[in-house]
Coordinates of C-alpha atoms and ligand atoms in Angstrom, one line a residue:
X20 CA -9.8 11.9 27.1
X21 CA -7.9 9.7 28.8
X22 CA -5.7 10.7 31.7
X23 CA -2.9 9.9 29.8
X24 CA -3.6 11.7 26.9
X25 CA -2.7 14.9 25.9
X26 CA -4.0 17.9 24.3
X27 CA -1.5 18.4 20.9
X28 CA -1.2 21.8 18.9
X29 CA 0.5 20.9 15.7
X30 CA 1.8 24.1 13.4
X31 CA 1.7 23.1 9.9
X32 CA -0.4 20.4 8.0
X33 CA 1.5 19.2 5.2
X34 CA 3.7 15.8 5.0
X35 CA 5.1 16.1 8.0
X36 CA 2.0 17.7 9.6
X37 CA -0.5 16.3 8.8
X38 CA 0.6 12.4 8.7
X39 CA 1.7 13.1 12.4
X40 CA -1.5 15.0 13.6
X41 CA -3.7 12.4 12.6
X42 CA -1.4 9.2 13.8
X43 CA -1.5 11.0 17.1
X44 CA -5.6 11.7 17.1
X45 CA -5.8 7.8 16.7
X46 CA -3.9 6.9 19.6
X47 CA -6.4 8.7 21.5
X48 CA -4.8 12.6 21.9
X49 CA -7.0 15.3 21.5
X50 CA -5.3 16.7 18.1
X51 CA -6.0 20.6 17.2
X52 CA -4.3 21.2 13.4
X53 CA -3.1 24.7 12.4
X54 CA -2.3 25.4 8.5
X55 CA -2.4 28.9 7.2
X56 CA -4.4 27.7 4.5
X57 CA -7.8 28.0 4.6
X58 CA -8.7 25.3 2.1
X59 CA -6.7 22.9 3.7
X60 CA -8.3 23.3 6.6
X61 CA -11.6 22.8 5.1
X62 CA -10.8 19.7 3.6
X63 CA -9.4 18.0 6.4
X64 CA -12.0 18.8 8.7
X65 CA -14.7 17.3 5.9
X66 CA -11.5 13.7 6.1
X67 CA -10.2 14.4 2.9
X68 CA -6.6 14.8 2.2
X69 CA -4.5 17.6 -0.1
X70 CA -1.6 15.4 -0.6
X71 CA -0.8 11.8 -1.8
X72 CA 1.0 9.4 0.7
X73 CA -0.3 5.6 0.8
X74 CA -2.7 5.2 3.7
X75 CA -3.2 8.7 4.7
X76 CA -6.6 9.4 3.3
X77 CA -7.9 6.3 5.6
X78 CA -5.8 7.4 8.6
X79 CA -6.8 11.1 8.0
X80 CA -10.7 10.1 7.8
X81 CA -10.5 7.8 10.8
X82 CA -8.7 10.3 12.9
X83 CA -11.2 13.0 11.8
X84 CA -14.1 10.7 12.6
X85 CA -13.5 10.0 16.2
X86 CA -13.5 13.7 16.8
X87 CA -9.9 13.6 18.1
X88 CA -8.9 15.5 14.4
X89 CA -9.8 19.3 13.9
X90 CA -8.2 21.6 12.2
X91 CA -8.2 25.7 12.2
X92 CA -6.5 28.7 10.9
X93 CA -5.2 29.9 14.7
X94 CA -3.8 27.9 17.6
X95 CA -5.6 26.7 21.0
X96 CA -4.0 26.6 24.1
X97 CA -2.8 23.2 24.6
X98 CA 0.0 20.2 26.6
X99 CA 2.0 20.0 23.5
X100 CA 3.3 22.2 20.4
X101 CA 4.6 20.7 17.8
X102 CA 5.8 23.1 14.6
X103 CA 6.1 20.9 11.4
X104 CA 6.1 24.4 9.1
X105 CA 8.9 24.3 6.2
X106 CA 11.9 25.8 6.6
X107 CA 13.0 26.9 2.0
X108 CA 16.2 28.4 1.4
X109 CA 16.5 31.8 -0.5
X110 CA 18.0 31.9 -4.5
X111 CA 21.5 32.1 -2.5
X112 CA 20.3 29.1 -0.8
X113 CA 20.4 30.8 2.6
X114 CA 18.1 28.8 5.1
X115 CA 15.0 30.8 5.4
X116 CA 13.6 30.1 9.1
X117 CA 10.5 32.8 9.1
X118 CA 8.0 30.3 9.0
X119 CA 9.1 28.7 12.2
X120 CA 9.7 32.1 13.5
X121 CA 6.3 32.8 12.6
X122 CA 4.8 29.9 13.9
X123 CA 6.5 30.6 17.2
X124 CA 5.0 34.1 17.6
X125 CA 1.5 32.1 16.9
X126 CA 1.5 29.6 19.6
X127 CA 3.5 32.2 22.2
X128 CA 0.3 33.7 23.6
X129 CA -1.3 30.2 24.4
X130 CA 1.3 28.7 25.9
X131 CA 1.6 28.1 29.8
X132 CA 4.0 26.8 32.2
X133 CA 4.8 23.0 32.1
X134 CA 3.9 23.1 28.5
X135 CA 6.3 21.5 25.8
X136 CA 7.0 22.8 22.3
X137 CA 8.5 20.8 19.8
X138 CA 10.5 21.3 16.8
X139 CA 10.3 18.7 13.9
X140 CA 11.0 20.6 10.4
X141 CA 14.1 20.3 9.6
X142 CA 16.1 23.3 10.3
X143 CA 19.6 24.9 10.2
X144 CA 21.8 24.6 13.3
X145 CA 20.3 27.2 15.9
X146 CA 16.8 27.5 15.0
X147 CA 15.7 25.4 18.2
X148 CA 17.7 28.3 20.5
X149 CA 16.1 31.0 18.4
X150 CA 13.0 29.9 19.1
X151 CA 13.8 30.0 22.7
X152 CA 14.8 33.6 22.2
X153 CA 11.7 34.0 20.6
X154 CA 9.5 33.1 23.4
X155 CA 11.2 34.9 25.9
X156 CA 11.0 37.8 24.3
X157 CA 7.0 37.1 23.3
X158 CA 6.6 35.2 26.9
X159 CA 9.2 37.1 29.4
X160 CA 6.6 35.2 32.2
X161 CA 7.8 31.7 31.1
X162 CA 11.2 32.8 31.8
X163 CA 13.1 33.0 35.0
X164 CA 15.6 35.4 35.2
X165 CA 16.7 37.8 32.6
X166 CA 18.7 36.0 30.0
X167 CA 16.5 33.8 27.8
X168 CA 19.2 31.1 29.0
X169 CA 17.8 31.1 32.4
X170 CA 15.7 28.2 33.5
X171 CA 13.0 28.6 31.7
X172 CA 9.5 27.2 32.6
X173 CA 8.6 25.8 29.2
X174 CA 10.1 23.2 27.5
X175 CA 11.8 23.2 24.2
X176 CA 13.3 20.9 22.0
X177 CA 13.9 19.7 18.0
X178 CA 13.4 16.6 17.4
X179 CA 14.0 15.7 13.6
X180 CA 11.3 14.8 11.1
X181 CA 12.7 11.5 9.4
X182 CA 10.4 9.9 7.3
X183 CA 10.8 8.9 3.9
X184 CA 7.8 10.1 1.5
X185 CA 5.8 7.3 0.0
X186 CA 6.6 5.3 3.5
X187 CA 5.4 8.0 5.8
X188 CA 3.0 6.0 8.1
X189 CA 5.3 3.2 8.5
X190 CA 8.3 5.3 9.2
X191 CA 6.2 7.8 11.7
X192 CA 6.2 4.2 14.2
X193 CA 9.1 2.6 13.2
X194 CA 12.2 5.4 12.7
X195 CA 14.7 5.8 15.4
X196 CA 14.1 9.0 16.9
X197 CA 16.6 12.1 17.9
X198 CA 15.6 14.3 20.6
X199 CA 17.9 18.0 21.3
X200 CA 16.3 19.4 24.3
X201 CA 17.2 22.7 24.8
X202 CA 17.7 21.5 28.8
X203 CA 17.7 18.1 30.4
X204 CA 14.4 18.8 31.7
X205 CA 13.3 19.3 27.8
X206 CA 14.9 16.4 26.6
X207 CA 13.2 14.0 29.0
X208 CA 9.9 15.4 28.9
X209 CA 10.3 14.9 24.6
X210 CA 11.8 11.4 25.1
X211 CA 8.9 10.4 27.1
X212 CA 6.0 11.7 24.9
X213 CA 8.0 10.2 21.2
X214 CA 8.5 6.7 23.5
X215 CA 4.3 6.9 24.0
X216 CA 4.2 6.0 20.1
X217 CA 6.8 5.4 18.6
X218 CA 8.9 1.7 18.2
X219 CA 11.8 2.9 17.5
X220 CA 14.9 3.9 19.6
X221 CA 14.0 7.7 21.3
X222 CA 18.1 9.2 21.4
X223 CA 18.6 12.0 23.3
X224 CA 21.3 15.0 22.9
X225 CA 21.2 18.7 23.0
X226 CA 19.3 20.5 20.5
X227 CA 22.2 21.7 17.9
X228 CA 23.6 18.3 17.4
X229 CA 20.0 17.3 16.6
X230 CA 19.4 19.7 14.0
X231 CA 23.3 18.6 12.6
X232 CA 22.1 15.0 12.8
X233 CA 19.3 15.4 10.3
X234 CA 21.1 17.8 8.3
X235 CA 24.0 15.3 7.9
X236 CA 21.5 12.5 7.1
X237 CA 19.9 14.6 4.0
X238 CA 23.6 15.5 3.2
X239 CA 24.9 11.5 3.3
X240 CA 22.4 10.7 0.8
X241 CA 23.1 13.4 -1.5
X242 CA 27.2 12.9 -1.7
X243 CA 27.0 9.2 -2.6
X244 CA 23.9 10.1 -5.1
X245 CA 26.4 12.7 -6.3
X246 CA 29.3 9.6 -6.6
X247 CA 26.2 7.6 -8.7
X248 CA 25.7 10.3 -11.1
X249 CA 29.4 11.4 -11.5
X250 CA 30.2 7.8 -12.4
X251 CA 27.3 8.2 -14.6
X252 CA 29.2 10.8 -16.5
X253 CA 32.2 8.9 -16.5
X254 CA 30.8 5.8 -17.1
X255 CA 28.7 7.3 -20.3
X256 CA 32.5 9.1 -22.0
X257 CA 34.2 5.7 -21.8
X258 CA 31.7 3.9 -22.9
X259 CA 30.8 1.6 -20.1
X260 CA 27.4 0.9 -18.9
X261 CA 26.8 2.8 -15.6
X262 CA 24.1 0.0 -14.0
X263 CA 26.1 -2.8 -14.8
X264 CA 29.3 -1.5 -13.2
X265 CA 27.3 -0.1 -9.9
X266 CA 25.7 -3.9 -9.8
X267 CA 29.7 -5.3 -9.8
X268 CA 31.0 -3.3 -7.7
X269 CA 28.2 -3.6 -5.2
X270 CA 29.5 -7.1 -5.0
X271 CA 32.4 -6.1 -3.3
X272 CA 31.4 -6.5 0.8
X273 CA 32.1 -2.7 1.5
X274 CA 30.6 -0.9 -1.2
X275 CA 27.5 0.1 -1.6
X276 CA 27.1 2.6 -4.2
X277 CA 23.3 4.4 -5.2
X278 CA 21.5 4.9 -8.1
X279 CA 22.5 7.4 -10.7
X280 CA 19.6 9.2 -12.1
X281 CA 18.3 12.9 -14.2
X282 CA 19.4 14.8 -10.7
X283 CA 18.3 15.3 -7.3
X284 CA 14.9 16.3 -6.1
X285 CA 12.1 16.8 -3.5
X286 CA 12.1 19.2 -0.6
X287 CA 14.7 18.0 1.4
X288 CA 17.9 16.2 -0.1
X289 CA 17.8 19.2 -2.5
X290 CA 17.6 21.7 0.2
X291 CA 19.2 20.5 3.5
X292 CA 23.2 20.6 2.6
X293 CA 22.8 23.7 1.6
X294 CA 22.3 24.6 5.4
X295 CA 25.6 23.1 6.3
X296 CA 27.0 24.9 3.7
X297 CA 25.5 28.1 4.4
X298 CA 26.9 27.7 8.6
X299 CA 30.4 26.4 7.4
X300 CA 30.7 27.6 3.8
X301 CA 34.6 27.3 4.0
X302 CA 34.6 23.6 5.8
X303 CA 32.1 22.1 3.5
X304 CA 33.5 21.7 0.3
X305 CA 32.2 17.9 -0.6
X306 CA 29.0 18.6 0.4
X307 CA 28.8 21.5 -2.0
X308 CA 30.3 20.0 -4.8
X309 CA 28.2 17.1 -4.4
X310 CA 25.1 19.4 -4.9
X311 CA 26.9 21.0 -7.9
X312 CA 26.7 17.7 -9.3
X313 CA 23.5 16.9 -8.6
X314 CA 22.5 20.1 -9.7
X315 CA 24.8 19.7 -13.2
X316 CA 22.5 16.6 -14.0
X317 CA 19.3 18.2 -15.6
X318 CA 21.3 20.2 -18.0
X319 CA 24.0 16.7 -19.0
X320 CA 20.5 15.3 -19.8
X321 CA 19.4 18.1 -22.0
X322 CA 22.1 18.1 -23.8
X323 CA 22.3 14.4 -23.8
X324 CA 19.0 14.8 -26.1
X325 CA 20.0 17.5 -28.2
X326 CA 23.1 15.9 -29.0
X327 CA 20.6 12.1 -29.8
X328 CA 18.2 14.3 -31.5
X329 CA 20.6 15.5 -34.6
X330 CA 19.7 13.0 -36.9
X331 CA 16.2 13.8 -36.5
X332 CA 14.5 16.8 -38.5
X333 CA 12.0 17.3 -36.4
X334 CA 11.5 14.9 -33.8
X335 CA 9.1 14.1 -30.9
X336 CA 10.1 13.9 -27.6
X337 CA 8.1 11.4 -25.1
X338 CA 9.3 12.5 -21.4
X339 CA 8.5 9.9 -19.0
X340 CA 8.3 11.1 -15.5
X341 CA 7.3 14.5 -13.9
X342 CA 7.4 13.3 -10.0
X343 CA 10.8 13.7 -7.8
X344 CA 10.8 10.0 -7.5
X345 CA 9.2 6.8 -7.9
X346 CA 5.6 6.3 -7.8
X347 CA 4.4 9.5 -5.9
X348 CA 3.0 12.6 -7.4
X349 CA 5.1 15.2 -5.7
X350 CA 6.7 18.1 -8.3
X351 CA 8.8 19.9 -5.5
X352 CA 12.3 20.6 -7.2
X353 CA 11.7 17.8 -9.6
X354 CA 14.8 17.6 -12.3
X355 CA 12.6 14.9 -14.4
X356 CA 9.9 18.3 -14.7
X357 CA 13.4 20.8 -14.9
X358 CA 14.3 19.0 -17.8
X359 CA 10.6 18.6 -19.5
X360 CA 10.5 22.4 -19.3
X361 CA 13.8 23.0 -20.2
X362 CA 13.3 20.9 -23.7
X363 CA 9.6 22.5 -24.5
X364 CA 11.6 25.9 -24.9
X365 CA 14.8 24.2 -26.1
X366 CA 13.7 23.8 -29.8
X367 CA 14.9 20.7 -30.5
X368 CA 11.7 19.6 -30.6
X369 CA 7.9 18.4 -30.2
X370 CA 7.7 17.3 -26.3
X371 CA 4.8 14.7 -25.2
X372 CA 5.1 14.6 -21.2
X373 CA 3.7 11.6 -19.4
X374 CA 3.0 11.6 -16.1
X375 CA 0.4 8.5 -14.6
X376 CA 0.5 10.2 -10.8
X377 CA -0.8 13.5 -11.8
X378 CA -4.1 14.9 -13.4
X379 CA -2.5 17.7 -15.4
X380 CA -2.9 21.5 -14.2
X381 CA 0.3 22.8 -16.2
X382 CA -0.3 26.1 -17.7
X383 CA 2.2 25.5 -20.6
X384 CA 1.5 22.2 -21.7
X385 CA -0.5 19.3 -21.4
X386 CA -0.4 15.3 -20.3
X387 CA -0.2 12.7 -22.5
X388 CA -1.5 8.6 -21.7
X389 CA 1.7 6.5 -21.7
X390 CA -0.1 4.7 -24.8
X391 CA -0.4 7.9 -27.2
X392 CA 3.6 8.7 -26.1
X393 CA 4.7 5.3 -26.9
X394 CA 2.9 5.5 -30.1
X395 CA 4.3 9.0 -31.9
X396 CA 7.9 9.7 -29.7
X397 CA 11.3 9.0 -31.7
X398 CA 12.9 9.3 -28.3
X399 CA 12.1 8.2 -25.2
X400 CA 13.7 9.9 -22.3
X401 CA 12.8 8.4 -19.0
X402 CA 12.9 10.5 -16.4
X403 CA 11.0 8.5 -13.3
X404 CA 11.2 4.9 -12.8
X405 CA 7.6 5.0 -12.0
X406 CA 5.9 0.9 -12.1
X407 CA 4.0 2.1 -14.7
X408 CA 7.0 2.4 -17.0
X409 CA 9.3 -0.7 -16.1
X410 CA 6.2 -2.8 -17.2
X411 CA 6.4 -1.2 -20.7
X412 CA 6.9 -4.1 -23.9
X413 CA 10.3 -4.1 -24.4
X414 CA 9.1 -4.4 -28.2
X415 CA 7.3 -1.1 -28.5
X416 CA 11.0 0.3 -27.9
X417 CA 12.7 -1.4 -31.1
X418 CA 12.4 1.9 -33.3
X419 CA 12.6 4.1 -30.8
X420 CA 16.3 6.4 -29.6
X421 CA 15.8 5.5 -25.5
X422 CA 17.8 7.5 -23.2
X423 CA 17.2 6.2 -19.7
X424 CA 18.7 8.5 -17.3
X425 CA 17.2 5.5 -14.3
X426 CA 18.6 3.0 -15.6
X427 CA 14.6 0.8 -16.1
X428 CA 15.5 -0.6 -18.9
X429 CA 18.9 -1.8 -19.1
Ligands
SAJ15 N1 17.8 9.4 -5.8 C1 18.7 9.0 -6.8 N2 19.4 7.9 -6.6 C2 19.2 7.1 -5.5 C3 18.3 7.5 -4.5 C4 17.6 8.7 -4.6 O1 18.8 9.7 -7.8 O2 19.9 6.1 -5.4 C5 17.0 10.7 -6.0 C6 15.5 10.5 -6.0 O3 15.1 10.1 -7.3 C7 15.0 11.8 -5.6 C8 16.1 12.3 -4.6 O4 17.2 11.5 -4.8 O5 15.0 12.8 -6.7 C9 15.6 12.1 -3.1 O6 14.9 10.9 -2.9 P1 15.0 10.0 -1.7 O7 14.1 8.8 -1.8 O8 16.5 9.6 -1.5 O9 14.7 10.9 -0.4 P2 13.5 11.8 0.0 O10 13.9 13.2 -0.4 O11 12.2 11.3 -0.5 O12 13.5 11.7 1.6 C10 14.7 12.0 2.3 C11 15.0 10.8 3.3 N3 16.3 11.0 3.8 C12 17.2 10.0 3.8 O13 17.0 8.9 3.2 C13 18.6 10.2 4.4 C14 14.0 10.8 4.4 O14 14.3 9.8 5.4 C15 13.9 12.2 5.1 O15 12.9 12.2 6.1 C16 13.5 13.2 4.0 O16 14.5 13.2 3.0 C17 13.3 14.6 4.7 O17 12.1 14.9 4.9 O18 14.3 15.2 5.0

């Protein structure tokens, strides 16, 4: 290893995790994994991957390869921690930090002075100073002083996951970074590692405003999704086609308005404002709504069908689009898979559920190829603007009762 080099701990090998662990490994640092799951483990260490992102399976395999890449069930003592664990919310959608508490109670026993632990999951305001708490009370050594505020001789900070799924490895480089040390001496000692691979601009601030910054971030994107699919609603009562208007107005030089679409999905946009709301539930009244309208959108689309399916006696149902978004295979929070379920109990009637990123393993129904769909459906209710679909014939549609909650085919 080279004297630059360092030797990295990283907590958690999922889509943060992992991508980061082995980008790392190939840039030379001796990378140790840690993922509570044993099969995950296994697979890595054999360079193979347990999720889909472009590139990662090469990049995973490589960094595996040059021996800089192994992963294990429990921590080694190493330069650097990062924790990349997720951080759920409860069915009150209260953040639910105990698997980066947990985490922190992993690594405590092999860390030593000088070294630096980093936060990247994204996390509620406070969780970087908790885990400060955490460690002095696991590591009272690596603390001067009595209060866990006092100098201490490790180095702590959070410094935001930002990537955008589907663009992962790009985004690792090229994203701007934000780094809240917990201390000055933190901060600099994070800047300096992120600026060893990263293109980007490294900003630096105190830990709570970076844990606000990437909340806010998640919390942008899901109010003005919100604005798309209110208009939506708006749009589809008077009448007016909802793409065309965003498209005109779009040409005004200050607005820029997103895409409506079934609702809002995936681990993090769905989840993050709730923190904010959770920590100021009185102040925070847009951000709520906005996920009560994003929220409201699944069950507008199921009713959207029931009310297209009347003048059917019994029809069939071809639901294109199980995935959060276009073109990846990830379920998490999915309203396109919300509202599949939702119909297949619903009664209104025979549902054929398409899906080209995924290789089936639903208990309660099965996958149908786009071709058989196309074939037997009366209505076609896109769900995901997956490539796959936008290519469809235009022709095969004639017959059919299209509700296009993406707006593909307008
Ligand atoms: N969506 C719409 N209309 C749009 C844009 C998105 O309905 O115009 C929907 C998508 O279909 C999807 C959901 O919103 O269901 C979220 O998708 P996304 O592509 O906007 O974002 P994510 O969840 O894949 O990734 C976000 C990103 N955050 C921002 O763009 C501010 C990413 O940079 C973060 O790193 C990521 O959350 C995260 O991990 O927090």
């Amino acid at each position: 290893m080279k004297a630059d080099m360092k030797k990295i701990v990283v907590m958690g090998l999922g889509y943060i995790g992992l991508p980061t662990s082995s980008l790392l490994a190939t840039k030379g640092h001796q990378v140790f994994g840690v993922d509570v799951n044993s099969q995950v483990v296994e697979m890595i260490n054999k360079g193979e991957i347990h999720i889909v992102e472009p590139g990662l399976d090469i990049l995973v395999k490589s960094a595996v390869l040059s021996g800089n890449l192994r992963a294990a069930l429990e921590p080694e003592e190493a330069d650097i921690f990062i924790i990349a664990v997720p951080t759920p919310f409860t069915d009150d959608h209260v953040p639910d930090i105990s698997f980066i508490e947990s985490a922190t109670r992993t690594i405590a026993p092999f860390i030593v002075q000088g070294n630096l632990v980093i936060l990247e999951s994204t996390s509620p305001v406070g969780t970087t100073e908790r885990i400060h708490t955490i460690l002095a009370e696991e590591r009272p050594d690596l603390f001067n002083g009595n209060g866990p505020k006092n100098s201490p001789k490790v180095l702590i900070a959070h410094c935001p996951e930002r990537v955008l799924p589907g663009q992962i490895l790009n985004e690792l480089v090229t994203n701007d970074r934000i780094i809240g040390g917990i201390d000055q001496a933190s901060q600099k000692k994070t800047a300096e590692f992120y600026r060893s691979f990263v293109s980007g601009e490294v900003l630096v601030t105190d830990a709570r405003t970076a844990e606000m910054a990437k909340l806010t971030e998640n919390s942008f994107r899901d109010v003005n999704i919100a604005f798309a699919n209110e208009l939506s609603l708006i749009c589809d009562r008077l009448g007016i086609n909802v793409w065309e208007l965003i498209e005109l107005a779009n040409r005004h030089p200050r607005v820029s308005i997103l895409q409506p679409g079934p609702g809002v999905g995936g681990h993090c946009i769905a989840v993050d404002p709730w923190f904010i709301v959770d920590a100021a539930p009185e102040e925070a009244r847009l951000i709520r709504t906005a996920r009560e309208v994003n929220d409201h959108k699944p069950h507008w689309v199921l009713e959207k069908v029931r009310a297209r399916a009347e003048r059917f006696k019994s029809p069939v149902i071809g639901c294109l689009g199980l995935a959060f978004k276009a073109n990846v295979d990830d379920l998490r929070e999915s309203p396109a898979l919300e509202i599949t379920r939702a119909l297949m109990v619903s009664g209104i009637g025979r549902v054929m559920a398409c899906e080209p990123n995924v290789n089936g393993g639903f208990e309660e129904f099965q996958l149908f190829d786009l071709g058989d769909v196309l074939k037997e459906a009366d209505i076609l209710l896109v769900l995901v603007d997956h490539a796959e679909f936008k290519g469809i014939d235009r022709e095969l549609l004639k017959e059919k009762v299209v509700i296009d909650t993406r707006g593909i085919w307008r």
